[in-house]
Amino acid sequence: MDARAINAKLRRREVPSEDELRWFANGLANGDVTDAQAAAFAMAACFQSIGTEGCRALTLAMRDTGDVLKWDLDGPVLDKHSTGGVGDCVSLLLAPALAACGAYVPMISGRGLGHTGGTLDKLEAIPGVNTQVSEDHLKGMMQDVGCAIVGATAQIAPADKRFYAIRDVTATVESIELITASILSKKLAASPDALVLDVKIGSGAFMKTAEEARALAQSMCDVANAAGCRTSALITDMNQPLAPSLGNALEVAEVMRLLTGQAAGPLVEISAALGGELLVHAGLATDVQDGAARIAATLGDGHAADIFGRMIAAMGGPADFAGNWQAHLPGAEVQHDVKAPAAGHVAAMNGEALGLAVVGLGGGRMVESDRIHPGVGVSGMARLGQEVAAGDVIACIHAASEDDAKAAEAAVLAAIAIEEKPAELPPLVHERIS
Ligand code: URA
């Protein structure tokens, strides 16, 4: 086999065979496929569908270029993937809540890139936490804690690592099938029994329209189910941040307030809806309502908080984090209130601009090598529909300097529209796909 013949098939609008796709994935990992050949494949795949069967074959072949974890546990292994948003700290709630319901959650997560936050960056805002753990450590955490949120090792789907970098510089990331194969090759490497996908739409999401979100959700559900992993997706709203805080330590603080106080609000609702799907897939709940209620109960009764604290300790963080988190989280040098310029109702938010305001403060990265300030961000964000008087505080900026705070204030004000009449509020969950 050779890459030219495989690319020629795509050019003739034929789908390469399973063996050819496996050869191609191996070639990405071992160098037999050149950058030029990989780029040609990627561009061709943007125009010629390889179908669910081809996508499944490519996904599994890319997964198999690296380690595929094996488990010997007395409960189901569950996982969630989100397409990324702002103020989205669902993983930090969901992993311990699922573990509290009797599941095991080896969640391999990513870092923030562009306007979206990353779960690993949030966890690393906690002093001492190390998210790069060995496979043995991860397995130990499943036995001792029931969940772990960790970074992928270089041994997870190396074909995707190379292919993604090539797609990134050749304007070929946008193929739904290549996105599906990329995400699922990494997710399926952790061998989950079931998976739920949180596909976000709206101003703070990568997908701006329902059609795009639906197509991606359907493709990922079809391929993951065809690969033997029970999977469903929720299309959820990202027209405003999910948490009222944006920024790494600030979002962890939000999670801890929910875990140790009153567990209510949009973050809890979305976590319960996603977790409910997984508990049904795993046979741990009778229906999604029952599953959601079980997740919400563990978030409210301290059980998930206890598991979260043990997870943090097992990853090198403070042993007393769950009970004493305020003492451990870093802050920022300057705090600055943002006031409503006029009376009215919060009518719209540009989530992407809010995310970029946090990046501008140093709370995220535009390129992989950027260093993060864990304490900066925005807290106390007003919510869509909220009525405000002129001069009311609608957000608080946490910055490293007065100049940074002023720049972020301008960005936040530009990202929030206040109008006289209340606007219609979007639902939290738009659609379910299976
Ligand atoms: N995230 C991934 O991991 N891969 C893609 O192709 C797109 C987003």
Tab-separated table of C-alpha atoms and ligand atoms in Angstrom:
chain	number	residue	atom	x	y	z
A	1	MET	CA	0.000	0.000	0.000
A	2	ASP	CA	1.070	3.557	-0.455
A	3	ALA	CA	-0.319	7.001	0.328
A	4	ARG	CA	-0.537	8.014	-3.348
A	5	ALA	CA	-2.948	5.186	-4.138
A	6	ILE	CA	-5.082	6.003	-1.094
A	7	ASN	CA	-5.204	9.696	-2.006
A	8	ALA	CA	-6.010	8.789	-5.615
A	9	LYS	CA	-9.037	6.815	-4.384
A	10	LEU	CA	-10.294	9.867	-2.500
A	11	ARG	CA	-9.691	12.002	-5.608
A	12	ARG	CA	-11.858	9.562	-7.619
A	13	ARG	CA	-14.520	9.917	-4.864
A	14	GLU	CA	-14.030	6.341	-3.672
A	15	VAL	CA	-13.708	5.374	-0.001
A	16	PRO	CA	-10.395	3.704	0.925
A	17	SER	CA	-10.749	0.234	2.469
A	18	GLU	CA	-10.406	-0.474	6.185
A	19	ASP	CA	-6.914	-1.897	5.580
A	20	GLU	CA	-5.879	1.169	3.616
A	21	LEU	CA	-7.132	3.529	6.338
A	22	ARG	CA	-5.257	1.483	8.949
A	23	TRP	CA	-2.092	1.616	6.845
A	24	PHE	CA	-2.526	5.380	6.497
A	25	ALA	CA	-2.985	5.866	10.290
A	26	ASN	CA	0.087	3.740	10.995
A	27	GLY	CA	1.985	5.768	8.387
A	28	LEU	CA	1.074	8.969	10.223
A	29	ALA	CA	2.523	7.536	13.428
A	30	ASN	CA	5.657	5.895	11.991
A	31	GLY	CA	6.531	8.486	9.319
A	32	ASP	CA	5.772	6.339	6.243
A	33	VAL	CA	3.206	9.008	5.267
A	34	THR	CA	4.835	12.363	4.503
A	35	ASP	CA	3.426	15.732	5.595
A	36	ALA	CA	2.450	16.458	1.964
A	37	GLN	CA	0.592	13.155	1.640
A	38	ALA	CA	-1.189	13.696	4.961
A	39	ALA	CA	-2.200	17.215	3.915
A	40	ALA	CA	-3.541	15.945	0.578
A	41	PHE	CA	-5.557	13.266	2.408
A	42	ALA	CA	-6.944	15.868	4.816
A	43	MET	CA	-7.972	18.243	2.047
A	44	ALA	CA	-9.550	15.425	0.033
A	45	ALA	CA	-11.474	14.286	3.127
A	46	CYS	CA	-12.958	17.791	3.366
A	47	PHE	CA	-14.650	17.181	-0.005
A	48	GLN	CA	-15.197	13.420	-0.126
A	49	SER	CA	-16.986	11.725	2.775
A	50	ILE	CA	-15.446	8.455	3.933
A	51	GLY	CA	-18.812	7.485	5.491
A	52	THR	CA	-19.541	6.199	8.993
A	53	GLU	CA	-17.780	2.886	8.283
A	54	GLY	CA	-14.648	4.608	6.921
A	55	CYS	CA	-14.663	7.078	9.792
A	56	ARG	CA	-14.967	4.227	12.318
A	57	ALA	CA	-12.055	2.420	10.650
A	58	LEU	CA	-9.876	5.562	10.629
A	59	THR	CA	-10.802	6.358	14.255
A	60	LEU	CA	-9.925	2.896	15.554
A	61	ALA	CA	-6.763	2.751	13.467
A	62	MET	CA	-5.600	6.120	14.840
A	63	ARG	CA	-6.505	4.995	18.383
A	64	ASP	CA	-4.481	1.804	17.912
A	65	THR	CA	-1.291	3.709	16.988
A	66	GLY	CA	-0.881	4.295	20.736
A	67	ASP	CA	-1.756	2.818	24.098
A	68	VAL	CA	-5.285	1.537	24.589
A	69	LEU	CA	-6.042	1.339	28.308
A	70	LYS	CA	-7.438	-1.870	29.779
A	71	TRP	CA	-9.488	-1.962	32.967
A	72	ASP	CA	-10.260	-4.595	35.552
A	73	LEU	CA	-12.868	-2.744	37.602
A	74	ASP	CA	-16.143	-3.726	39.280
A	75	GLY	CA	-18.209	-0.967	37.656
A	76	PRO	CA	-18.682	0.761	34.299
A	77	VAL	CA	-16.029	3.088	32.864
A	78	LEU	CA	-17.650	6.350	31.760
A	79	ASP	CA	-16.437	9.535	30.104
A	80	LYS	CA	-17.628	12.867	28.739
A	81	HIS	CA	-16.303	15.049	25.945
A	82	SER	CA	-17.139	18.713	25.474
A	83	THR	CA	-16.476	20.661	22.305
A	84	GLY	CA	-15.373	23.561	24.507
A	85	GLY	CA	-16.839	26.723	25.878
A	86	VAL	CA	-16.382	29.533	28.383
A	87	GLY	CA	-17.016	29.211	32.108
A	88	ASP	CA	-17.522	25.511	31.427
A	89	CYS	CA	-16.294	23.570	34.454
A	90	VAL	CA	-18.745	20.667	34.055
A	91	SER	CA	-15.963	18.037	34.038
A	92	LEU	CA	-14.863	19.064	37.529
A	93	LEU	CA	-18.375	18.400	38.839
A	94	LEU	CA	-19.290	15.441	36.687
A	95	ALA	CA	-16.252	13.180	37.221
A	96	PRO	CA	-16.614	12.984	41.046
A	97	ALA	CA	-20.428	12.850	40.808
A	98	LEU	CA	-20.279	9.825	38.481
A	99	ALA	CA	-17.726	8.150	40.742
A	100	ALA	CA	-20.083	8.762	43.677
A	101	CYS	CA	-22.770	6.909	41.676
A	102	GLY	CA	-20.574	3.800	41.341
A	103	ALA	CA	-18.879	4.479	37.981
A	104	TYR	CA	-15.187	4.852	37.156
A	105	VAL	CA	-14.103	7.963	35.282
A	106	PRO	CA	-10.597	8.102	33.771
A	107	MET	CA	-11.151	11.451	32.053
A	108	ILE	CA	-8.396	12.436	29.650
A	109	SER	CA	-8.773	16.181	29.221
A	110	GLY	CA	-7.168	19.039	27.361
A	111	ARG	CA	-5.837	22.541	27.874
A	112	GLY	CA	-7.503	25.771	26.872
A	113	LEU	CA	-6.713	27.030	23.390
A	114	GLY	CA	-8.141	30.137	21.764
A	115	HIS	CA	-11.077	31.600	23.670
A	116	THR	CA	-12.061	28.413	25.518
A	117	GLY	CA	-10.830	27.292	28.905
A	118	GLY	CA	-9.151	23.950	29.541
A	119	THR	CA	-9.936	21.541	32.361
A	120	LEU	CA	-6.252	20.748	33.000
A	121	ASP	CA	-5.402	24.451	33.389
A	122	LYS	CA	-8.233	24.795	35.912
A	123	LEU	CA	-7.025	21.839	37.970
A	124	GLU	CA	-3.438	23.077	37.862
A	125	ALA	CA	-4.589	26.354	39.450
A	126	ILE	CA	-4.699	24.263	42.640
A	127	PRO	CA	-1.191	24.347	44.147
A	128	GLY	CA	0.719	21.096	43.758
A	129	VAL	CA	-1.677	19.417	41.321
A	130	ASN	CA	0.076	17.477	38.566
A	131	THR	CA	-2.184	16.379	35.692
A	132	GLN	CA	0.539	14.451	33.804
A	133	VAL	CA	0.320	11.124	35.590
A	134	SER	CA	1.586	7.717	34.499
A	135	GLU	CA	-0.760	4.938	33.383
A	136	ASP	CA	-0.044	3.081	36.644
A	137	HIS	CA	-0.913	6.151	38.698
A	138	LEU	CA	-4.158	6.577	36.714
A	139	LYS	CA	-5.056	2.939	37.357
A	140	GLY	CA	-4.283	3.353	41.064
A	141	MET	CA	-6.566	6.396	41.176
A	142	MET	CA	-9.415	4.382	39.674
A	143	GLN	CA	-9.069	1.850	42.511
A	144	ASP	CA	-8.573	4.393	45.313
A	145	VAL	CA	-10.747	7.348	44.222
A	146	GLY	CA	-12.931	6.274	41.276
A	147	CYS	CA	-12.072	9.222	39.044
A	148	ALA	CA	-9.142	11.178	37.654
A	149	ILE	CA	-8.885	14.111	35.268
A	150	VAL	CA	-5.511	13.934	33.551
A	151	GLY	CA	-3.617	14.939	30.417
A	152	ALA	CA	-2.987	12.578	27.517
A	153	THR	CA	0.455	11.035	27.436
A	154	ALA	CA	2.472	11.054	24.203
A	155	GLN	CA	1.443	7.397	23.885
A	156	ILE	CA	-2.256	8.261	23.366
A	157	ALA	CA	-3.165	8.252	19.631
A	158	PRO	CA	0.182	9.587	18.302
A	159	ALA	CA	-1.204	9.477	14.731
A	160	ASP	CA	-3.756	12.102	15.700
A	161	LYS	CA	-1.144	14.336	17.311
A	162	ARG	CA	0.762	14.535	14.016
A	163	PHE	CA	-2.318	14.650	11.780
A	164	TYR	CA	-3.955	17.417	13.847
A	165	ALA	CA	-0.825	19.578	13.607
A	166	ILE	CA	-0.857	19.148	9.808
A	167	ARG	CA	-4.600	19.887	9.561
A	168	ASP	CA	-4.132	22.968	11.724
A	169	VAL	CA	-1.759	24.597	9.212
A	170	THR	CA	-3.587	23.459	6.057
A	171	ALA	CA	-7.098	24.783	6.846
A	172	THR	CA	-8.449	21.239	7.052
A	173	VAL	CA	-9.489	21.028	10.712
A	174	GLU	CA	-13.103	21.742	9.739
A	175	SER	CA	-13.985	18.333	8.250
A	176	ILE	CA	-16.676	16.778	10.485
A	177	GLU	CA	-15.325	13.274	9.817
A	178	LEU	CA	-11.733	14.227	10.606
A	179	ILE	CA	-12.845	16.014	13.800
A	180	THR	CA	-14.807	12.875	14.736
A	181	ALA	CA	-11.832	10.585	14.134
A	182	SER	CA	-9.479	12.941	15.974
A	183	ILE	CA	-11.588	13.335	19.110
A	184	LEU	CA	-12.779	9.737	19.304
A	185	SER	CA	-9.345	8.209	18.652
A	186	LYS	CA	-8.221	9.848	21.904
A	187	LYS	CA	-11.439	9.258	23.878
A	188	LEU	CA	-11.688	5.586	22.885
A	189	ALA	CA	-8.045	5.049	23.925
A	190	ALA	CA	-9.319	5.179	27.526
A	191	SER	CA	-11.717	2.283	26.676
A	192	PRO	CA	-14.930	3.778	28.103
A	193	ASP	CA	-18.039	1.584	28.183
A	194	ALA	CA	-20.125	4.685	27.507
A	195	LEU	CA	-19.553	8.265	26.463
A	196	VAL	CA	-21.626	11.431	26.494
A	197	LEU	CA	-20.832	14.352	24.225
A	198	ASP	CA	-21.542	17.944	25.188
A	199	VAL	CA	-21.699	19.737	21.853
A	200	LYS	CA	-21.981	23.462	22.469
A	201	ILE	CA	-23.618	26.063	20.272
A	202	GLY	CA	-23.736	29.806	20.569
A	203	SER	CA	-21.549	32.861	20.853
A	204	GLY	CA	-19.001	31.190	23.156
A	205	ALA	CA	-18.784	27.902	21.232
A	206	PHE	CA	-16.751	26.817	18.207
A	207	MET	CA	-20.011	25.724	16.540
A	208	LYS	CA	-22.156	28.773	15.919
A	209	THR	CA	-25.183	27.099	14.292
A	210	ALA	CA	-27.524	24.245	15.226
A	211	GLU	CA	-26.858	22.535	11.852
A	212	GLU	CA	-23.092	22.361	12.420
A	213	ALA	CA	-23.541	21.149	16.006
A	214	ARG	CA	-26.108	18.528	14.973
A	215	ALA	CA	-23.883	17.196	12.185
A	216	LEU	CA	-20.880	16.834	14.499
A	217	ALA	CA	-22.943	15.284	17.300
A	218	GLN	CA	-24.546	12.779	14.915
A	219	SER	CA	-21.218	11.844	13.324
A	220	MET	CA	-19.543	11.273	16.709
A	221	CYS	CA	-22.522	9.286	18.065
A	222	ASP	CA	-22.668	7.107	14.929
A	223	VAL	CA	-18.944	6.342	14.946
A	224	ALA	CA	-18.603	5.789	18.718
A	225	ASN	CA	-21.655	3.497	18.792
A	226	ALA	CA	-20.367	1.613	15.734
A	227	ALA	CA	-17.093	1.175	17.647
A	228	GLY	CA	-18.993	-0.463	20.525
A	229	CYS	CA	-19.114	2.462	22.959
A	230	ARG	CA	-22.670	3.452	23.975
A	231	THR	CA	-22.814	7.149	23.173
A	232	SER	CA	-25.321	9.989	23.082
A	233	ALA	CA	-24.931	13.746	22.779
A	234	LEU	CA	-26.591	16.834	24.165
A	235	ILE	CA	-26.445	20.049	22.204
A	236	THR	CA	-26.158	22.656	24.946
A	237	ASP	CA	-26.249	26.410	25.015
A	238	MET	CA	-23.102	28.525	25.092
A	239	ASN	CA	-24.586	31.971	24.478
A	240	GLN	CA	-23.310	32.971	27.916
A	241	PRO	CA	-20.699	31.517	30.278
A	242	LEU	CA	-22.025	28.499	32.178
A	243	ALA	CA	-20.441	29.623	35.453
A	244	PRO	CA	-20.602	33.242	36.659
A	245	SER	CA	-16.786	33.130	36.847
A	246	LEU	CA	-14.243	32.799	34.039
A	247	GLY	CA	-10.608	32.012	34.736
A	248	ASN	CA	-8.833	29.029	36.214
A	249	ALA	CA	-8.804	29.466	40.016
A	250	LEU	CA	-12.056	31.445	39.841
A	251	GLU	CA	-13.824	28.536	38.121
A	252	VAL	CA	-12.433	26.033	40.634
A	253	ALA	CA	-13.803	28.291	43.401
A	254	GLU	CA	-17.200	28.207	41.675
A	255	VAL	CA	-17.083	24.404	41.562
A	256	MET	CA	-16.131	24.211	45.233
A	257	ARG	CA	-18.988	26.554	46.200
A	258	LEU	CA	-21.403	24.233	44.390
A	259	LEU	CA	-19.862	21.060	45.834
A	260	THR	CA	-19.789	22.324	49.391
A	261	GLY	CA	-22.802	24.639	49.443
A	262	GLN	CA	-26.023	24.814	47.518
A	263	ALA	CA	-25.699	22.713	44.346
A	264	ALA	CA	-28.008	24.594	41.980
A	265	GLY	CA	-27.856	26.605	38.766
A	266	PRO	CA	-26.880	26.014	35.129
A	267	LEU	CA	-23.607	24.171	35.826
A	268	VAL	CA	-25.400	21.674	38.047
A	269	GLU	CA	-28.295	21.296	35.592
A	270	ILE	CA	-26.000	20.552	32.640
A	271	SER	CA	-23.827	18.209	34.710
A	272	ALA	CA	-26.936	16.328	35.850
A	273	ALA	CA	-28.319	16.097	32.302
A	274	LEU	CA	-25.018	14.769	30.896
A	275	GLY	CA	-24.438	12.447	33.835
A	276	GLY	CA	-28.012	11.180	33.579
A	277	GLU	CA	-27.308	10.053	30.001
A	278	LEU	CA	-24.227	8.152	31.132
A	279	LEU	CA	-25.906	6.456	34.086
A	280	VAL	CA	-28.633	5.156	31.754
A	281	HIS	CA	-26.030	3.876	29.237
A	282	ALA	CA	-24.281	2.127	32.143
A	283	GLY	CA	-27.460	0.595	33.570
A	284	LEU	CA	-27.062	2.605	36.798
A	285	ALA	CA	-30.304	4.558	36.301
A	286	THR	CA	-33.723	3.647	34.935
A	287	ASP	CA	-34.107	6.749	32.749
A	288	VAL	CA	-32.391	10.082	32.176
A	289	GLN	CA	-34.526	11.837	34.808
A	290	ASP	CA	-33.569	9.237	37.394
A	291	GLY	CA	-29.905	9.513	36.317
A	292	ALA	CA	-29.946	13.320	36.518
A	293	ALA	CA	-31.508	13.181	39.980
A	294	ARG	CA	-28.808	10.764	41.172
A	295	ILE	CA	-26.035	13.061	39.902
A	296	ALA	CA	-27.656	16.135	41.470
A	297	ALA	CA	-28.006	14.274	44.785
A	298	THR	CA	-24.292	13.419	44.977
A	299	LEU	CA	-23.416	17.026	44.114
A	300	GLY	CA	-25.639	18.276	46.928
A	301	ASP	CA	-24.914	15.792	49.720
A	302	GLY	CA	-21.130	16.199	49.979
A	303	HIS	CA	-20.341	12.806	48.419
A	304	ALA	CA	-18.940	14.315	45.180
A	305	ALA	CA	-17.046	16.967	47.201
A	306	ASP	CA	-15.335	14.237	49.217
A	307	ILE	CA	-14.292	12.367	46.048
A	308	PHE	CA	-13.097	15.617	44.436
A	309	GLY	CA	-10.920	16.310	47.489
A	310	ARG	CA	-9.432	12.815	47.360
A	311	MET	CA	-8.763	13.186	43.604
A	312	ILE	CA	-6.899	16.458	44.226
A	313	ALA	CA	-4.807	14.897	47.003
A	314	ALA	CA	-3.980	11.885	44.781
A	315	MET	CA	-2.712	14.300	42.107
A	316	GLY	CA	-0.337	16.099	44.478
A	317	GLY	CA	-2.669	18.858	45.706
A	318	PRO	CA	-3.469	19.810	49.308
A	319	ALA	CA	-4.861	16.952	51.435
A	320	ASP	CA	-7.463	19.290	52.974
A	321	PHE	CA	-8.641	20.940	49.726
A	322	ALA	CA	-12.346	20.006	49.926
A	323	GLY	CA	-12.704	21.500	53.408
A	324	ASN	CA	-10.265	24.382	53.089
A	325	TRP	CA	-10.185	25.363	49.404
A	326	GLN	CA	-10.355	29.132	50.020
A	327	ALA	CA	-6.953	28.986	51.729
A	328	HIS	CA	-5.291	27.296	48.779
A	329	LEU	CA	-6.544	28.974	45.601
A	330	PRO	CA	-4.361	31.754	44.169
A	331	GLY	CA	-5.813	35.225	43.619
A	332	ALA	CA	-4.896	38.181	41.396
A	333	GLU	CA	-3.113	41.403	42.279
A	334	VAL	CA	-5.962	43.780	41.278
A	335	GLN	CA	-9.764	43.549	41.514
A	336	HIS	CA	-11.878	45.995	39.563
A	337	ASP	CA	-15.682	46.226	39.313
A	338	VAL	CA	-17.390	46.615	35.931
A	339	LYS	CA	-20.573	48.711	36.122
A	340	ALA	CA	-23.612	48.689	33.847
A	341	PRO	CA	-23.428	51.732	31.560
A	342	ALA	CA	-27.237	51.949	31.334
A	343	ALA	CA	-30.387	50.518	32.881
A	344	GLY	CA	-32.145	47.619	31.164
A	345	HIS	CA	-31.886	43.858	30.722
A	346	VAL	CA	-28.808	41.857	29.768
A	347	ALA	CA	-29.879	40.926	26.246
A	348	ALA	CA	-26.834	39.274	24.649
A	349	MET	CA	-23.283	38.236	25.430
A	350	ASN	CA	-20.413	37.573	23.094
A	351	GLY	CA	-19.014	34.487	24.804
A	352	GLU	CA	-15.989	34.294	22.524
A	353	ALA	CA	-15.073	37.919	23.328
A	354	LEU	CA	-15.458	37.216	27.065
A	355	GLY	CA	-13.190	34.188	26.733
A	356	LEU	CA	-10.640	36.274	24.849
A	357	ALA	CA	-10.808	38.954	27.573
A	358	VAL	CA	-9.664	36.270	30.046
A	359	VAL	CA	-6.890	35.218	27.653
A	360	GLY	CA	-5.870	38.907	27.449
A	361	LEU	CA	-5.595	38.978	31.252
A	362	GLY	CA	-3.183	36.024	31.069
A	363	GLY	CA	-5.738	33.379	32.056
A	364	GLY	CA	-5.531	31.416	28.790
A	365	ARG	CA	-3.183	30.869	25.904
A	366	MET	CA	-3.215	31.678	22.197
A	367	VAL	CA	-0.242	29.416	21.450
A	368	GLU	CA	0.679	26.269	23.316
A	369	SER	CA	3.826	27.753	24.909
A	370	ASP	CA	2.005	30.735	26.573
A	371	ARG	CA	2.237	30.751	30.394
A	372	ILE	CA	-0.948	31.088	32.421
A	373	HIS	CA	-1.648	33.284	35.486
A	374	PRO	CA	-4.016	31.010	37.457
A	375	GLY	CA	-5.628	33.782	39.530
A	376	VAL	CA	-6.854	36.171	36.825
A	377	GLY	CA	-10.291	36.248	35.191
A	378	VAL	CA	-13.768	37.646	35.614
A	379	SER	CA	-16.199	36.823	38.439
A	380	GLY	CA	-19.764	37.789	39.318
A	381	MET	CA	-20.865	37.903	35.664
A	382	ALA	CA	-24.440	39.057	35.180
A	383	ARG	CA	-26.682	36.536	33.399
A	384	LEU	CA	-28.773	36.859	30.271
A	385	GLY	CA	-32.169	38.308	31.118
A	386	GLN	CA	-30.965	39.946	34.347
A	387	GLU	CA	-32.416	43.399	35.004
A	388	VAL	CA	-29.786	46.005	35.919
A	389	ALA	CA	-29.792	49.680	36.937
A	390	ALA	CA	-27.149	52.039	35.550
A	391	GLY	CA	-24.067	51.701	37.745
A	392	ASP	CA	-24.893	48.203	39.044
A	393	VAL	CA	-21.882	45.899	39.205
A	394	ILE	CA	-22.215	43.391	36.355
A	395	ALA	CA	-18.780	41.734	36.680
A	396	CYS	CA	-15.524	41.927	38.615
A	397	ILE	CA	-12.161	41.788	36.841
A	398	HIS	CA	-9.255	39.966	38.534
A	399	ALA	CA	-6.033	41.170	36.914
A	400	ALA	CA	-2.280	41.256	37.365
A	401	SER	CA	-2.182	45.063	36.892
A	402	GLU	CA	-4.451	48.134	36.705
A	403	ASP	CA	-3.707	48.443	32.968
A	404	ASP	CA	-4.757	44.842	32.335
A	405	ALA	CA	-7.925	45.432	34.368
A	406	LYS	CA	-8.849	48.526	32.316
A	407	ALA	CA	-8.333	46.673	29.022
A	408	ALA	CA	-10.453	43.750	30.260
A	409	GLU	CA	-13.177	46.128	31.484
A	410	ALA	CA	-13.461	47.618	27.984
A	411	ALA	CA	-13.578	44.112	26.468
A	412	VAL	CA	-16.269	42.925	28.918
A	413	LEU	CA	-18.422	46.017	28.350
A	414	ALA	CA	-18.139	45.564	24.572
A	415	ALA	CA	-19.177	41.904	24.954
A	416	ILE	CA	-22.401	42.563	26.898
A	417	ALA	CA	-25.477	44.166	25.320
A	418	ILE	CA	-27.972	45.823	27.662
A	419	GLU	CA	-31.373	46.573	26.136
A	420	GLU	CA	-34.575	48.051	27.396
A	421	LYS	CA	-36.785	45.028	26.776
A	422	PRO	CA	-36.000	41.538	28.152
A	423	ALA	CA	-34.892	39.125	25.414
A	424	GLU	CA	-36.046	35.520	25.058
A	425	LEU	CA	-33.717	33.235	27.019
A	426	PRO	CA	-32.155	30.211	25.261
A	427	PRO	CA	-32.777	26.760	26.798
A	428	LEU	CA	-29.808	25.123	28.536
A	429	VAL	CA	-30.186	21.926	26.497
A	430	HIS	CA	-31.246	22.434	22.880
A	431	GLU	CA	-31.391	18.883	21.619
A	432	ARG	CA	-30.504	15.266	22.307
A	433	ILE	CA	-28.798	13.118	19.664
A	434	SER	CA	-28.172	9.387	19.903
B	1	URA	N1	-10.365	18.823	18.822
B	1	URA	C1	-9.648	17.726	18.517
B	1	URA	O1	-9.104	17.051	19.370
B	1	URA	N2	-9.542	17.392	17.218
B	1	URA	C2	-10.146	18.097	16.209
B	1	URA	O2	-10.004	17.727	15.069
B	1	URA	C3	-10.880	19.247	16.559
B	1	URA	C4	-10.983	19.590	17.887
